[in-house]
Short mmCIF file of C-alpha atoms (C1' of nucleotides) in Angstrom, two decimals:
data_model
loop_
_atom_site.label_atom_id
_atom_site.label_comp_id
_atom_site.label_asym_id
_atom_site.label_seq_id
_atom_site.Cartn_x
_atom_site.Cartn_y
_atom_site.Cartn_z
CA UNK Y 14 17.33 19.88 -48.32
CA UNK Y 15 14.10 21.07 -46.36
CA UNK Y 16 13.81 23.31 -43.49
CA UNK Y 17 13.37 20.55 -41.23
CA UNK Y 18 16.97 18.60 -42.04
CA UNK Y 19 18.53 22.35 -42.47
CA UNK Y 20 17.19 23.12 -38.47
CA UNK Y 21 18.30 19.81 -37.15
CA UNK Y 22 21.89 20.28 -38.90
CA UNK Y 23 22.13 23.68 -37.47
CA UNK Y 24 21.07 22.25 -33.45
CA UNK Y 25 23.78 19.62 -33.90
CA UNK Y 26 26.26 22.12 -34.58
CA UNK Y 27 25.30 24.43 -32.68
CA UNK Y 28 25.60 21.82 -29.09
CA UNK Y 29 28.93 20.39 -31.11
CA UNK Y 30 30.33 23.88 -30.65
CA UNK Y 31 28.88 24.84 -27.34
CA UNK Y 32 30.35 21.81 -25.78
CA UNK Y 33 33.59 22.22 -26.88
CA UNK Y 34 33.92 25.65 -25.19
CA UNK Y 35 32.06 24.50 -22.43
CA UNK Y 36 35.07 21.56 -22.46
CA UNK Y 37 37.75 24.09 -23.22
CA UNK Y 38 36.71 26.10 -19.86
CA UNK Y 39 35.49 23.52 -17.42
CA UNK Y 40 36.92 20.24 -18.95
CA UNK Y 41 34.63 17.52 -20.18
CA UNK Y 42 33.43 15.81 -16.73
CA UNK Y 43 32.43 19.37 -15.08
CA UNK Y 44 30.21 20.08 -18.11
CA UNK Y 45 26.99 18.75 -17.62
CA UNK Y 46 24.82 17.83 -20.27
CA UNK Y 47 22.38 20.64 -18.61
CA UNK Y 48 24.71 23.18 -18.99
CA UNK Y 49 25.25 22.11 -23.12
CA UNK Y 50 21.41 22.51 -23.26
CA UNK Y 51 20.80 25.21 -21.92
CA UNK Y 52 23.67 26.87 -24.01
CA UNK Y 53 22.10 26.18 -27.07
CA UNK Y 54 18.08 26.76 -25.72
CA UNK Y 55 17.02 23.10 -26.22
CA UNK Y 56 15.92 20.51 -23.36
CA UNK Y 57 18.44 18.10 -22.22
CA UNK Y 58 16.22 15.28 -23.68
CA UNK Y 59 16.45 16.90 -26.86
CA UNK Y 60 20.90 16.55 -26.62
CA UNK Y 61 20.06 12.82 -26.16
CA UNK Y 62 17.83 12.99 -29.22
CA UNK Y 63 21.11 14.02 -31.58
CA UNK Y 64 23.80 12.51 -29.50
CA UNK Y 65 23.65 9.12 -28.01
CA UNK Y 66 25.82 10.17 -25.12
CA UNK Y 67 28.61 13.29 -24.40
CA UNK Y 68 31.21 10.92 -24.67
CA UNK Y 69 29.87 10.46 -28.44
CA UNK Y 70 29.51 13.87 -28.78
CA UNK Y 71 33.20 14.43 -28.11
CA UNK Y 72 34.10 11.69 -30.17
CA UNK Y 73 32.35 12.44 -33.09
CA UNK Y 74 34.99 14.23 -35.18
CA UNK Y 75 36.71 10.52 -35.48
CA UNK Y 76 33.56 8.88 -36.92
CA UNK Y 77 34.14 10.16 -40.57
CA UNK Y 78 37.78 8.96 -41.16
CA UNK Y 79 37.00 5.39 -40.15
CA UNK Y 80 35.52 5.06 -43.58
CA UNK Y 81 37.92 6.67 -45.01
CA UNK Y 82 40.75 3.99 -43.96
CA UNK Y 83 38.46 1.11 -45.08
CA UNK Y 84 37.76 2.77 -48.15
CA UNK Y 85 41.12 3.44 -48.71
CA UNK Y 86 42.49 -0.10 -48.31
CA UNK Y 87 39.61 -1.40 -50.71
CA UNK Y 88 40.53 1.36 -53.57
CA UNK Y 89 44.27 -0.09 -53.45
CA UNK Y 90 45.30 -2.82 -56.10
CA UNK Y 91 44.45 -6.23 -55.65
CA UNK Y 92 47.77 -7.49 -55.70
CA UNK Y 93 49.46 -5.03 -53.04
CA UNK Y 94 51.45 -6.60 -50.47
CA UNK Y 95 48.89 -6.10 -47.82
CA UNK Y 96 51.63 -4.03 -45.49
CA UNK Y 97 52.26 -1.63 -48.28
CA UNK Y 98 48.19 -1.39 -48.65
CA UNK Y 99 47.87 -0.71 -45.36
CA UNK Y 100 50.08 1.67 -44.86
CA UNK Y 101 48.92 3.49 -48.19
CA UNK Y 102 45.67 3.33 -46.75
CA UNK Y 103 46.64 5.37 -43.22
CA UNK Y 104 48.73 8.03 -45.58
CA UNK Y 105 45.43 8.40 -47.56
CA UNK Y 106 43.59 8.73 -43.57
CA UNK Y 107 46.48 11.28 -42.85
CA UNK Y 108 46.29 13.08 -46.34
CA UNK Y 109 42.17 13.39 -45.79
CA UNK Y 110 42.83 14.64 -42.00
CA UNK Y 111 45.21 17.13 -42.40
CA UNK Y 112 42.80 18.36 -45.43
CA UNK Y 113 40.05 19.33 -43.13
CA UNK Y 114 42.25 20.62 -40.57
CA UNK Y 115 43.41 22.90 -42.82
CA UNK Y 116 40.30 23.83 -43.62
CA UNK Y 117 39.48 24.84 -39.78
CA UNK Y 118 42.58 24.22 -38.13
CA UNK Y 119 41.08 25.45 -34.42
CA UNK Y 120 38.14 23.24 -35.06
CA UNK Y 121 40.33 20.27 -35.10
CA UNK Y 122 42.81 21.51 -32.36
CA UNK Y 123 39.95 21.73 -30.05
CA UNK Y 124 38.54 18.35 -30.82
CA UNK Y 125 41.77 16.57 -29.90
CA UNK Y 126 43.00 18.92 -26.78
CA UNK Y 127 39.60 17.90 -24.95
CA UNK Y 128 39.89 14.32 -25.97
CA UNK Y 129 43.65 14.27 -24.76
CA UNK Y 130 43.30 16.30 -21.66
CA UNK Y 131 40.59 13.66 -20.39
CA UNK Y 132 41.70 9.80 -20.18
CA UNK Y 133 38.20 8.47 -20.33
CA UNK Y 134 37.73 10.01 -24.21
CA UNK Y 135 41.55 8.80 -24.78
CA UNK Y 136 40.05 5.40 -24.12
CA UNK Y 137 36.98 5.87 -25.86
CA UNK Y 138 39.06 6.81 -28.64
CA UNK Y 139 41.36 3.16 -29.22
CA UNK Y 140 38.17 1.32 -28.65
CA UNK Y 141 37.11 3.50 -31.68
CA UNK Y 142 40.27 2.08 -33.44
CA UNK Y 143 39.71 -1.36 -32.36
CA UNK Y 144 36.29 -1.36 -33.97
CA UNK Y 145 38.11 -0.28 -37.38
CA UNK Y 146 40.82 -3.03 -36.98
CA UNK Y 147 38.10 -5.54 -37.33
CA UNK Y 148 36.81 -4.12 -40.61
CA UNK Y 149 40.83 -4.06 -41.74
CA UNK Y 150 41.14 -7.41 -40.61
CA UNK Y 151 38.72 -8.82 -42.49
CA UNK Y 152 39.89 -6.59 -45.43
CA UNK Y 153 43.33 -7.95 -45.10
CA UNK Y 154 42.06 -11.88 -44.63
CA UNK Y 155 40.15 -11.35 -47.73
CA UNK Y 156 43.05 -10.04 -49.89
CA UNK Y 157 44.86 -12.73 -48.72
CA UNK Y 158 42.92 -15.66 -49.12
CA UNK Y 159 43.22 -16.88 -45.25
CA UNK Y 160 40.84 -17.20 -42.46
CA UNK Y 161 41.14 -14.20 -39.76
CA UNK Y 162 39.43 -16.43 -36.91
CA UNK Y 163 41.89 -18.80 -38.07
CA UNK Y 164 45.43 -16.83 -38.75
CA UNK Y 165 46.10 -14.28 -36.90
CA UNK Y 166 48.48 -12.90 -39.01
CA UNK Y 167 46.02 -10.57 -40.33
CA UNK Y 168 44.99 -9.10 -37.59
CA UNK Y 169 48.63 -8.95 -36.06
CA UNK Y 170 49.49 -6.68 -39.34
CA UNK Y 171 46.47 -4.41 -38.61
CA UNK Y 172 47.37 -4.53 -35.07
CA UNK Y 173 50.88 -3.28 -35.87
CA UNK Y 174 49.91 -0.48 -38.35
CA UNK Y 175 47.14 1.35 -36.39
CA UNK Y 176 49.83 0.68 -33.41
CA UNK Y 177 51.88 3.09 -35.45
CA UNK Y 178 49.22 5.33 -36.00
CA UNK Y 179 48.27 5.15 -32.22
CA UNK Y 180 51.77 5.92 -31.07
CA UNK Y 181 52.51 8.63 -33.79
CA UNK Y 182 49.06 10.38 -32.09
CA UNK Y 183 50.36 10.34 -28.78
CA UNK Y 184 54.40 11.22 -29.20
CA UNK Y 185 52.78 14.43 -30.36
CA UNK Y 186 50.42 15.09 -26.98
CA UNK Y 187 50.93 18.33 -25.56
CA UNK Y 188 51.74 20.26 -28.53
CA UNK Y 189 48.89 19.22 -30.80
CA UNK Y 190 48.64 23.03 -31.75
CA UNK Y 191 51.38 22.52 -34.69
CA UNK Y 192 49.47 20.43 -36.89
CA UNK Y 193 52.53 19.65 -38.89
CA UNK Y 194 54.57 18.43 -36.13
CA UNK Y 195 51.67 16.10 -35.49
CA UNK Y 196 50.58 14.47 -38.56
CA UNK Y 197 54.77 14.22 -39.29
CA UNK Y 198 55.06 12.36 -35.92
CA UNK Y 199 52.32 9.73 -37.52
CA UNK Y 200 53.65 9.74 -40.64
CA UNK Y 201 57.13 8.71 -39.26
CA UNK Y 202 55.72 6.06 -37.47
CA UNK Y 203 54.41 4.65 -40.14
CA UNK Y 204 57.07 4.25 -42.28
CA UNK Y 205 59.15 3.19 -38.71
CA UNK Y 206 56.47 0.59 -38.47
CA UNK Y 207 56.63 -1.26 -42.62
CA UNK Y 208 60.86 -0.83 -42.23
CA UNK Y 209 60.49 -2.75 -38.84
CA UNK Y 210 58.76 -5.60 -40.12
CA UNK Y 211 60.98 -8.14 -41.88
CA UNK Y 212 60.29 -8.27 -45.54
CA UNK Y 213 59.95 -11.49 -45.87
CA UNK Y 214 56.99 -11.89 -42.78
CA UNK Y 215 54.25 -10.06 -44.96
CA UNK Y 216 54.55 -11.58 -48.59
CA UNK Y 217 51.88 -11.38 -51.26
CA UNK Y 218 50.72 -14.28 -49.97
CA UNK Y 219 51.33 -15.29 -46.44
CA UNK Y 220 52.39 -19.16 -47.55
CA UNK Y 221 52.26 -21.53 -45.20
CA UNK Y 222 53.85 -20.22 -41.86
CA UNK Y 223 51.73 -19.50 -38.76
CA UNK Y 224 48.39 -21.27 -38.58
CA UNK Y 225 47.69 -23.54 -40.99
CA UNK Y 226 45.04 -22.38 -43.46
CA UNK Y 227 44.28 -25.39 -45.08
CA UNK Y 228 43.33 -24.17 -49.07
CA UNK Y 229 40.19 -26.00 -48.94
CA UNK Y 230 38.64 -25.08 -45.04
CA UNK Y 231 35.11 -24.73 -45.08
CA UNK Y 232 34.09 -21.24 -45.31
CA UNK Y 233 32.03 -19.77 -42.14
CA UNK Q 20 45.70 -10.91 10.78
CA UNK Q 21 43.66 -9.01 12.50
CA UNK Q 22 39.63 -10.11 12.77
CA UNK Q 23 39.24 -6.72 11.00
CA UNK Q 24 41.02 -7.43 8.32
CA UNK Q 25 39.82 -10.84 7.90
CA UNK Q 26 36.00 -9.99 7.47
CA UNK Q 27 36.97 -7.09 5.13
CA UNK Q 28 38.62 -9.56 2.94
CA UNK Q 29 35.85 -11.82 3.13
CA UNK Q 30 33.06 -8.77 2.32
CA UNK Q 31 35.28 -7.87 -0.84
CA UNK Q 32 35.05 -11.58 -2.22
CA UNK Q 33 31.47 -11.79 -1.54
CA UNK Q 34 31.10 -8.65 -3.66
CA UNK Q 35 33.20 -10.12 -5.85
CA UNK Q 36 31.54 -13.68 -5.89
CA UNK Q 37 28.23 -12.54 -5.87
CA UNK Q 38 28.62 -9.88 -8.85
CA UNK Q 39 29.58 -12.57 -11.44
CA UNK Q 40 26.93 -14.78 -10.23
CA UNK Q 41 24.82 -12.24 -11.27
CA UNK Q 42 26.74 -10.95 -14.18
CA UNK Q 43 26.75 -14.55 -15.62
CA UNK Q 44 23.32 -14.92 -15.22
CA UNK Q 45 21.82 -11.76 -16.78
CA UNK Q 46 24.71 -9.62 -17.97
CA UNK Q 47 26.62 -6.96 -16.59
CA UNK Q 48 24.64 -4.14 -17.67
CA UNK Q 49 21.81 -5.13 -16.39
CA UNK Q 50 23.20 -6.48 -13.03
CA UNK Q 51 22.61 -3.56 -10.54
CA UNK Q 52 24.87 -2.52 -8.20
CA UNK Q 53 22.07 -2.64 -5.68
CA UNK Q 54 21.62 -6.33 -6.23
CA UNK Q 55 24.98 -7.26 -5.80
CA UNK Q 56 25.13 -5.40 -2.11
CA UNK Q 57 22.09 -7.08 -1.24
CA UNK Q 58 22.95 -10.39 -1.80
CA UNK Q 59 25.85 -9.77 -0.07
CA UNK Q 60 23.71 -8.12 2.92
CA UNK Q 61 25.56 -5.21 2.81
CA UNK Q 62 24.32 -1.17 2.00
CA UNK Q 63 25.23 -0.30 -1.50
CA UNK Q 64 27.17 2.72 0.00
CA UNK Q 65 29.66 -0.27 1.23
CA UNK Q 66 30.02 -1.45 -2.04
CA UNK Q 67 31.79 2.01 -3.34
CA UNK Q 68 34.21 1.54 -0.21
CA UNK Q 69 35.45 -1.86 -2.06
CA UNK Q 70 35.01 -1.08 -5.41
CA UNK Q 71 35.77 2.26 -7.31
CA UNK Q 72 32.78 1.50 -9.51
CA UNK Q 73 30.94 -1.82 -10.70
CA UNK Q 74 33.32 -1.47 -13.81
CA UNK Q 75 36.51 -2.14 -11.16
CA UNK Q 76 34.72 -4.81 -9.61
CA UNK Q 77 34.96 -6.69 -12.76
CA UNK Q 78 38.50 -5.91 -14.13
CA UNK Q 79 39.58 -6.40 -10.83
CA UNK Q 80 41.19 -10.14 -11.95
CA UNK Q 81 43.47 -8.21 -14.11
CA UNK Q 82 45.52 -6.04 -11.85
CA UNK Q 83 47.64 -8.20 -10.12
CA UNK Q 84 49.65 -9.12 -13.42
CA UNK Q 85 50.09 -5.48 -14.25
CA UNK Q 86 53.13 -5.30 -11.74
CA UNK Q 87 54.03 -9.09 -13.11
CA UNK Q 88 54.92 -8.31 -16.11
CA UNK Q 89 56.47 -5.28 -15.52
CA UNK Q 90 58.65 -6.82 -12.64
CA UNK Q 91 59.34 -9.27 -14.94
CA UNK Q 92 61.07 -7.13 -17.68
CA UNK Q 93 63.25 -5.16 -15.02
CA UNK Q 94 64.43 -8.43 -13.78
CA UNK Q 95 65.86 -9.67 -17.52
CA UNK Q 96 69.89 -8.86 -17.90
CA UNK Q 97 70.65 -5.54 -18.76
CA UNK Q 98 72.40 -6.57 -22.01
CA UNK Q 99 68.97 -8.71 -23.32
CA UNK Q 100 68.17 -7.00 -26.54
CA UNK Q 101 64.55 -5.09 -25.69
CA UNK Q 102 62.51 -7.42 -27.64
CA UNK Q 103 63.60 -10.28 -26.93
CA UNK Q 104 63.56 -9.28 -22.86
CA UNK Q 105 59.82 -8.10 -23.64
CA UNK Q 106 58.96 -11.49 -25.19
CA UNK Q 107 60.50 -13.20 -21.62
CA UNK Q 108 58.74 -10.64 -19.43
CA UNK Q 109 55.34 -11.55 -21.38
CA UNK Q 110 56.08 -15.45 -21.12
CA UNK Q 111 56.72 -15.13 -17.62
CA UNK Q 112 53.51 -13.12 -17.25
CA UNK Q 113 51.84 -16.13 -19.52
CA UNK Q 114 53.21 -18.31 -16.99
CA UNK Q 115 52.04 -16.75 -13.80
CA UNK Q 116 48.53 -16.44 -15.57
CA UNK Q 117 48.56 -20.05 -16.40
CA UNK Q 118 49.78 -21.30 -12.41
CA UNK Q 119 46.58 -19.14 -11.07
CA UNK Q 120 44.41 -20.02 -14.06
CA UNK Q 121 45.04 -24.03 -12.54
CA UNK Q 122 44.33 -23.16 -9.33
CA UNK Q 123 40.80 -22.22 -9.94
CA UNK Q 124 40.20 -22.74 -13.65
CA UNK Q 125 36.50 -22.06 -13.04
CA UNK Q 126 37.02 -18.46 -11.00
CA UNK Q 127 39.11 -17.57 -14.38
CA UNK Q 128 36.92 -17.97 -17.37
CA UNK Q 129 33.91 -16.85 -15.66
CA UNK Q 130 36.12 -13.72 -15.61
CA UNK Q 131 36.88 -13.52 -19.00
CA UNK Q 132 33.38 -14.64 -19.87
CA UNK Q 133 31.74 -11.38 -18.64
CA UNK Q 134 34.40 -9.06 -20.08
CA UNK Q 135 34.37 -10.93 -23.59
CA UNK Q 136 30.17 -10.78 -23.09
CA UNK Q 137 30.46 -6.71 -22.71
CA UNK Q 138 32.17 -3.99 -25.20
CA UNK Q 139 32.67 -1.51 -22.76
CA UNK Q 140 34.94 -4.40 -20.45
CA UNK Q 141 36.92 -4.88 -23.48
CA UNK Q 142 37.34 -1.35 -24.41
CA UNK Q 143 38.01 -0.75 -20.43
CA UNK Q 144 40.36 -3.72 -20.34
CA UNK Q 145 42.30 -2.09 -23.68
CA UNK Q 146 42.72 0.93 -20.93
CA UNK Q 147 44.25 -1.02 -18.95
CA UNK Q 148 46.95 -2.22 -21.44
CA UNK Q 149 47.45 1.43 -22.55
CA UNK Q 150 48.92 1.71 -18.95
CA UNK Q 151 51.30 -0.81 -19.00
CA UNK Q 152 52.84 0.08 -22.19
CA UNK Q 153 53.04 3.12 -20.93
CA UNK Q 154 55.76 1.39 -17.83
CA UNK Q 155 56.80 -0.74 -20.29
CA UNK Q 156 57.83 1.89 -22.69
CA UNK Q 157 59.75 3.36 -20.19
CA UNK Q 158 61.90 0.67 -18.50
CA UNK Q 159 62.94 -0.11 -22.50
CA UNK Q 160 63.73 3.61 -23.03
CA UNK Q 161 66.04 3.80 -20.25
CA UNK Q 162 67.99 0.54 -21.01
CA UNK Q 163 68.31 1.75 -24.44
CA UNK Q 164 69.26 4.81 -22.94
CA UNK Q 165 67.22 6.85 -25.24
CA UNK Q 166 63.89 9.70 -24.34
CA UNK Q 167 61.24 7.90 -24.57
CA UNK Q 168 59.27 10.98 -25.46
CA UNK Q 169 61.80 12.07 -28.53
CA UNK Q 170 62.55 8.22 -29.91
CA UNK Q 171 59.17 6.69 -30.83
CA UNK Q 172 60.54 3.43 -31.36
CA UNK Q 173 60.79 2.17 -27.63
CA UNK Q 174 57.03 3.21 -27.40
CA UNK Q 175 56.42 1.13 -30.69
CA UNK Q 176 58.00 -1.27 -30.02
CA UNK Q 177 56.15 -2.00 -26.86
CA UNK Q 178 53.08 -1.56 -29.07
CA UNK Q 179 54.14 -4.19 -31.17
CA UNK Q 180 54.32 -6.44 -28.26
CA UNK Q 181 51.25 -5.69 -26.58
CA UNK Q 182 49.42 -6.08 -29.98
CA UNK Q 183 50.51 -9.53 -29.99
CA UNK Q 184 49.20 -10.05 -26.62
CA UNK Q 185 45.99 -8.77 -27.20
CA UNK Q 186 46.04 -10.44 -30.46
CA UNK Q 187 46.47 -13.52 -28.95
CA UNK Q 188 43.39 -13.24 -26.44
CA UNK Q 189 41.00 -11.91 -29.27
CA UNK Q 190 41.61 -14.98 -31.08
CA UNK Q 191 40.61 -17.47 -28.33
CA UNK Q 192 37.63 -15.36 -28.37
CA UNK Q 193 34.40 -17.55 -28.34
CA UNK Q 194 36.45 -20.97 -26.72
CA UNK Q 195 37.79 -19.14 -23.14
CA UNK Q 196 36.87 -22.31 -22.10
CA UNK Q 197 39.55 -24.13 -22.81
CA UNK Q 198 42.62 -22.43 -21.07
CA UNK Q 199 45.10 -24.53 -23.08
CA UNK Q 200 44.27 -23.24 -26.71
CA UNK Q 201 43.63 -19.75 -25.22
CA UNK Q 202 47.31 -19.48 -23.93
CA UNK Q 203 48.47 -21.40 -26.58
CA UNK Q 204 47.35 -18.69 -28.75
CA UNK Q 205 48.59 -15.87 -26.84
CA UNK Q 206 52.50 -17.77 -27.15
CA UNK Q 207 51.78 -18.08 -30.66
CA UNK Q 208 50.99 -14.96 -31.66
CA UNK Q 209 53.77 -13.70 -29.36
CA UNK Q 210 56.68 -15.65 -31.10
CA UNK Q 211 54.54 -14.75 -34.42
CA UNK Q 212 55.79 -10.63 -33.49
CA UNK Q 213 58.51 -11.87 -32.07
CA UNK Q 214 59.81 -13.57 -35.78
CA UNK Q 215 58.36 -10.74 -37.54
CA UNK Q 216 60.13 -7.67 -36.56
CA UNK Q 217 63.36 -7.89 -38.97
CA UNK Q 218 66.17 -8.19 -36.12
CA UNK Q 219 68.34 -5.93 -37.68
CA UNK Q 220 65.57 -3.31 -36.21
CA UNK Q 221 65.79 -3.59 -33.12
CA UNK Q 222 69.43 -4.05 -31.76
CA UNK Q 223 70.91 -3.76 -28.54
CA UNK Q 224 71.22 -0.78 -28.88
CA UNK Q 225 68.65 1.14 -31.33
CA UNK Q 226 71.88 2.72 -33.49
CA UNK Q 227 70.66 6.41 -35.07
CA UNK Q 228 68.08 5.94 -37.46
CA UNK Q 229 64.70 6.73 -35.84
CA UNK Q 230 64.38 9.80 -33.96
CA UNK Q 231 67.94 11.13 -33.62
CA UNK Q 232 68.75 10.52 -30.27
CA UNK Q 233 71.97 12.57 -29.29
CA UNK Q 234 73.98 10.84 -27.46
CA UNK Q 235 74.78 12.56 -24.69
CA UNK Q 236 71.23 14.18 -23.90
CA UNK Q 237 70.81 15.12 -20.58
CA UNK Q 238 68.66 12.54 -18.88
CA UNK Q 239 65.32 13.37 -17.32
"C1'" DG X 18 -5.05 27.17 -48.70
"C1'" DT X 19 -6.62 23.86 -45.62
"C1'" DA X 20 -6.59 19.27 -43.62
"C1'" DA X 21 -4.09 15.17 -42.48
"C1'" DT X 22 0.24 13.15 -41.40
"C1'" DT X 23 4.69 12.89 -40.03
"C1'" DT X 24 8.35 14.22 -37.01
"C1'" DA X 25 10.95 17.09 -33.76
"C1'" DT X 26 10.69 18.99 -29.26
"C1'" DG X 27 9.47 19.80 -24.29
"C1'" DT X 28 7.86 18.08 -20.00
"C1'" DC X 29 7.67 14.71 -16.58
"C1'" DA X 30 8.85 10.85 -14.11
"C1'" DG X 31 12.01 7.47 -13.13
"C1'" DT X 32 16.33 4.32 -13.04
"C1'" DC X 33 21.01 3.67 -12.12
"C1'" DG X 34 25.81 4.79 -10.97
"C1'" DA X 35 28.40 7.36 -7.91
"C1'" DT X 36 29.66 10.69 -3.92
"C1'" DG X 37 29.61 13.49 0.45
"C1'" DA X 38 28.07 13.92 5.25
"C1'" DC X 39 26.75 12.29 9.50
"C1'" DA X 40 25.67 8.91 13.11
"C1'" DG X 41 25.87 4.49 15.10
"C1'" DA X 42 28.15 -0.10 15.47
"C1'" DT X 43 32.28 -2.82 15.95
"C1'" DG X 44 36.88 -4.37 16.27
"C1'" DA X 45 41.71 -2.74 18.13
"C1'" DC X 46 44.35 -1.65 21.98
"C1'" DA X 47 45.98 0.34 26.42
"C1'" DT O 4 36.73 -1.59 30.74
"C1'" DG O 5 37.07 2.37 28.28
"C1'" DT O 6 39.03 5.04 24.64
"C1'" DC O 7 40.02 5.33 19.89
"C1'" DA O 8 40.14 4.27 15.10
"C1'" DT O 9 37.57 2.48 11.54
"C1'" DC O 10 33.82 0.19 9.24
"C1'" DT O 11 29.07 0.50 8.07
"C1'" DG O 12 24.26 2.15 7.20
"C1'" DT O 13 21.24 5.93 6.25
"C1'" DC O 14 20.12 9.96 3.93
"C1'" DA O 15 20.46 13.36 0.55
"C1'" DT O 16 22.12 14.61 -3.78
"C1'" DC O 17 24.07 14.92 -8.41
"C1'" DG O 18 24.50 13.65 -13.19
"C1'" DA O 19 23.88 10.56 -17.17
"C1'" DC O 20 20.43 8.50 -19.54
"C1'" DT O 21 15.57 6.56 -20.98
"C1'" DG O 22 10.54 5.86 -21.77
"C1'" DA O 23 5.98 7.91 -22.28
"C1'" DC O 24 3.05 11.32 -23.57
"C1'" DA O 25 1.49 15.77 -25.31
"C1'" DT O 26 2.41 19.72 -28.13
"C1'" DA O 27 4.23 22.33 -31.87
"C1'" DA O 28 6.14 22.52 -36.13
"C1'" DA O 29 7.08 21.07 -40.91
"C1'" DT O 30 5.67 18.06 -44.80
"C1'" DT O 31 2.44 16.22 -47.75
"C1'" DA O 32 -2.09 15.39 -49.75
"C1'" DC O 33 -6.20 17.23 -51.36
#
DNA sequence: GTAATTTATGTCAGTCGATGACAGATGACA
DNA sequence: TGTCATCTGTCATCGACTGACATAAATTAC
């Protein structure tokens, strides 16, 4: 890696951390970009250079795990019930999160005190998670051999898992300092979420309830 | 009415009118705010007195069914099992949807046109929804007589619900033309949730697995 | 090692959304 | 009619964000 990629890592960490305890102090809307800037000796125009926005800024610690939930779900077996994929997919997500948080536990504490504290970044955040259920949709449709603009069964199953997910995140606001108590919350959830939905709903193959997927519908 | 009143209603259509005029014909985003006012004839400072922001001005259609649907589930018996008075309080906010929809079909998918047309009205309108689970959530917790903040499964369930409904719009994506098949959807993918929850999960009254709920906690 | 090329950065100017303050216009009401 | 409350326009300002251009730095070629 060159000087040049090593410098530009370093700036991007460098405003990363200086907004954060810029956040921590002021909160996220009485931090100007200016202030984040100046913090770190660079021009505003150069923040915009590395982050599209602040809101993206704040919300970059979520980027990496949305691959690794797709990724997940595409490593497990081909002939999974799709619940029991999905769900093995999020306890890989939760497995890989707590991982780094161990790693640097305040780091991650931080991340998710300013995005809770502020309800615009709370709503950044599920449109972040309804990008993903798109990608686990079509995962899903694809396992199963239906349509997704078609059925809606797979998205309803996505729906209801990163509900779970969603809801185990936010039963745990306030005290996100004990990261045990949190990622248990999600993990309970979960496995509240696959013992809620009746057995026989989510079957290998969906068969022939809900929409009709005719075998032989033109693809596209 | 006073004349007042009457002319202040009138500006705040305009607005109103005039902004998806616009937004239809060259996008939200690039619609200024200062082009809506003046086409309305008024200062753009006025326009801030009506609207919050432009964002408000174009969610504003959704607001009014907030308090429907939550009237809706406080008026279902007391002894309705909680998903089965969620699915009513939802059909009955299908309903009331469906009666204004008819009453100016074209007022309606213009609506849904812009926010389908922009991600940040969809991720705004998912805000919105976030909300009302969050009312929702409550009214179930108390007639299940469980803390809605130690027993996740009130708040999941109303996730579950809400998933359907937004399920239900996504789908109809594309075709908001045609009201029919987009509320069609919505009641199918409702019943869809409504069939897949096992119903052994969601009794009367939620039993003891789940969070443990002691029975006599102290309320508030 | 120097020249040529790429690329990151700073400066500047400008747009747009949004807000506070003040003054003038207009409807409400006695 | 005259007072009062309220609506509105004007002005100034902030903050997020963007495009254009010049400079400085690193990379590569020679």
């Amino acid at each position: 890696m060159g000087l040049r990629e090593r410098k530009k890592h370093q700036t991007r960490l460098a405003l990363s951390d200086a907004a954060f305890e810029l956040f921590l102090e002021q909160g996220f809307e009485a931090t100007t970009v200016d202030q984040i800037a100046a913090a770190v000796d660079v021009s505003p125009r150069t923040f915009f250079r590395y982050f599209g926005s602040k809101e993206e800024l704040a919300l970059d610690f979520m980027v990496e795990y949305d691959e690794v939930v797709t990724a997940a779900l595409a490593a497990r077996p081909a002939d999974e019930p799709p619940l029991q994929a999905l769900a093995a997919a999020y306890r890989q997500f939760i497995r890989e999160v707590r991982r780094t948080a161990a790693i640097d536990p305040e780091r991650y504490v931080r991340h998710r005190h300013v995005m809770e504290a502020n309800p615009h970044l709370i709503t950044a955040g599920l449109a972040r998670m309804a990008d993903i259920e798109t990608k686990l949709t079509a995962e899903v449709a694809r396992r199963q051999g239906t349509d997704p603009d078609a059925d809606p069964r797979p998205r309803l199953l996505v729906a209801f898992i990163t509900s779970a997910i969603r809801v185990g995140f936010e039963c745990a606001t306030g005290d996100a300092g004990s990261l045990d108590k949190l990622f248990g919350n999600v993990e309970k959830t979960l496995a509240l979420t696959v013992e809620a939905l009746s057995p026989g709903w989510c079957q290998f193959n969906f068969g022939s309830s809900g929409q009709v997927a005719t075998k032989a519908s033109s693809p596209g």
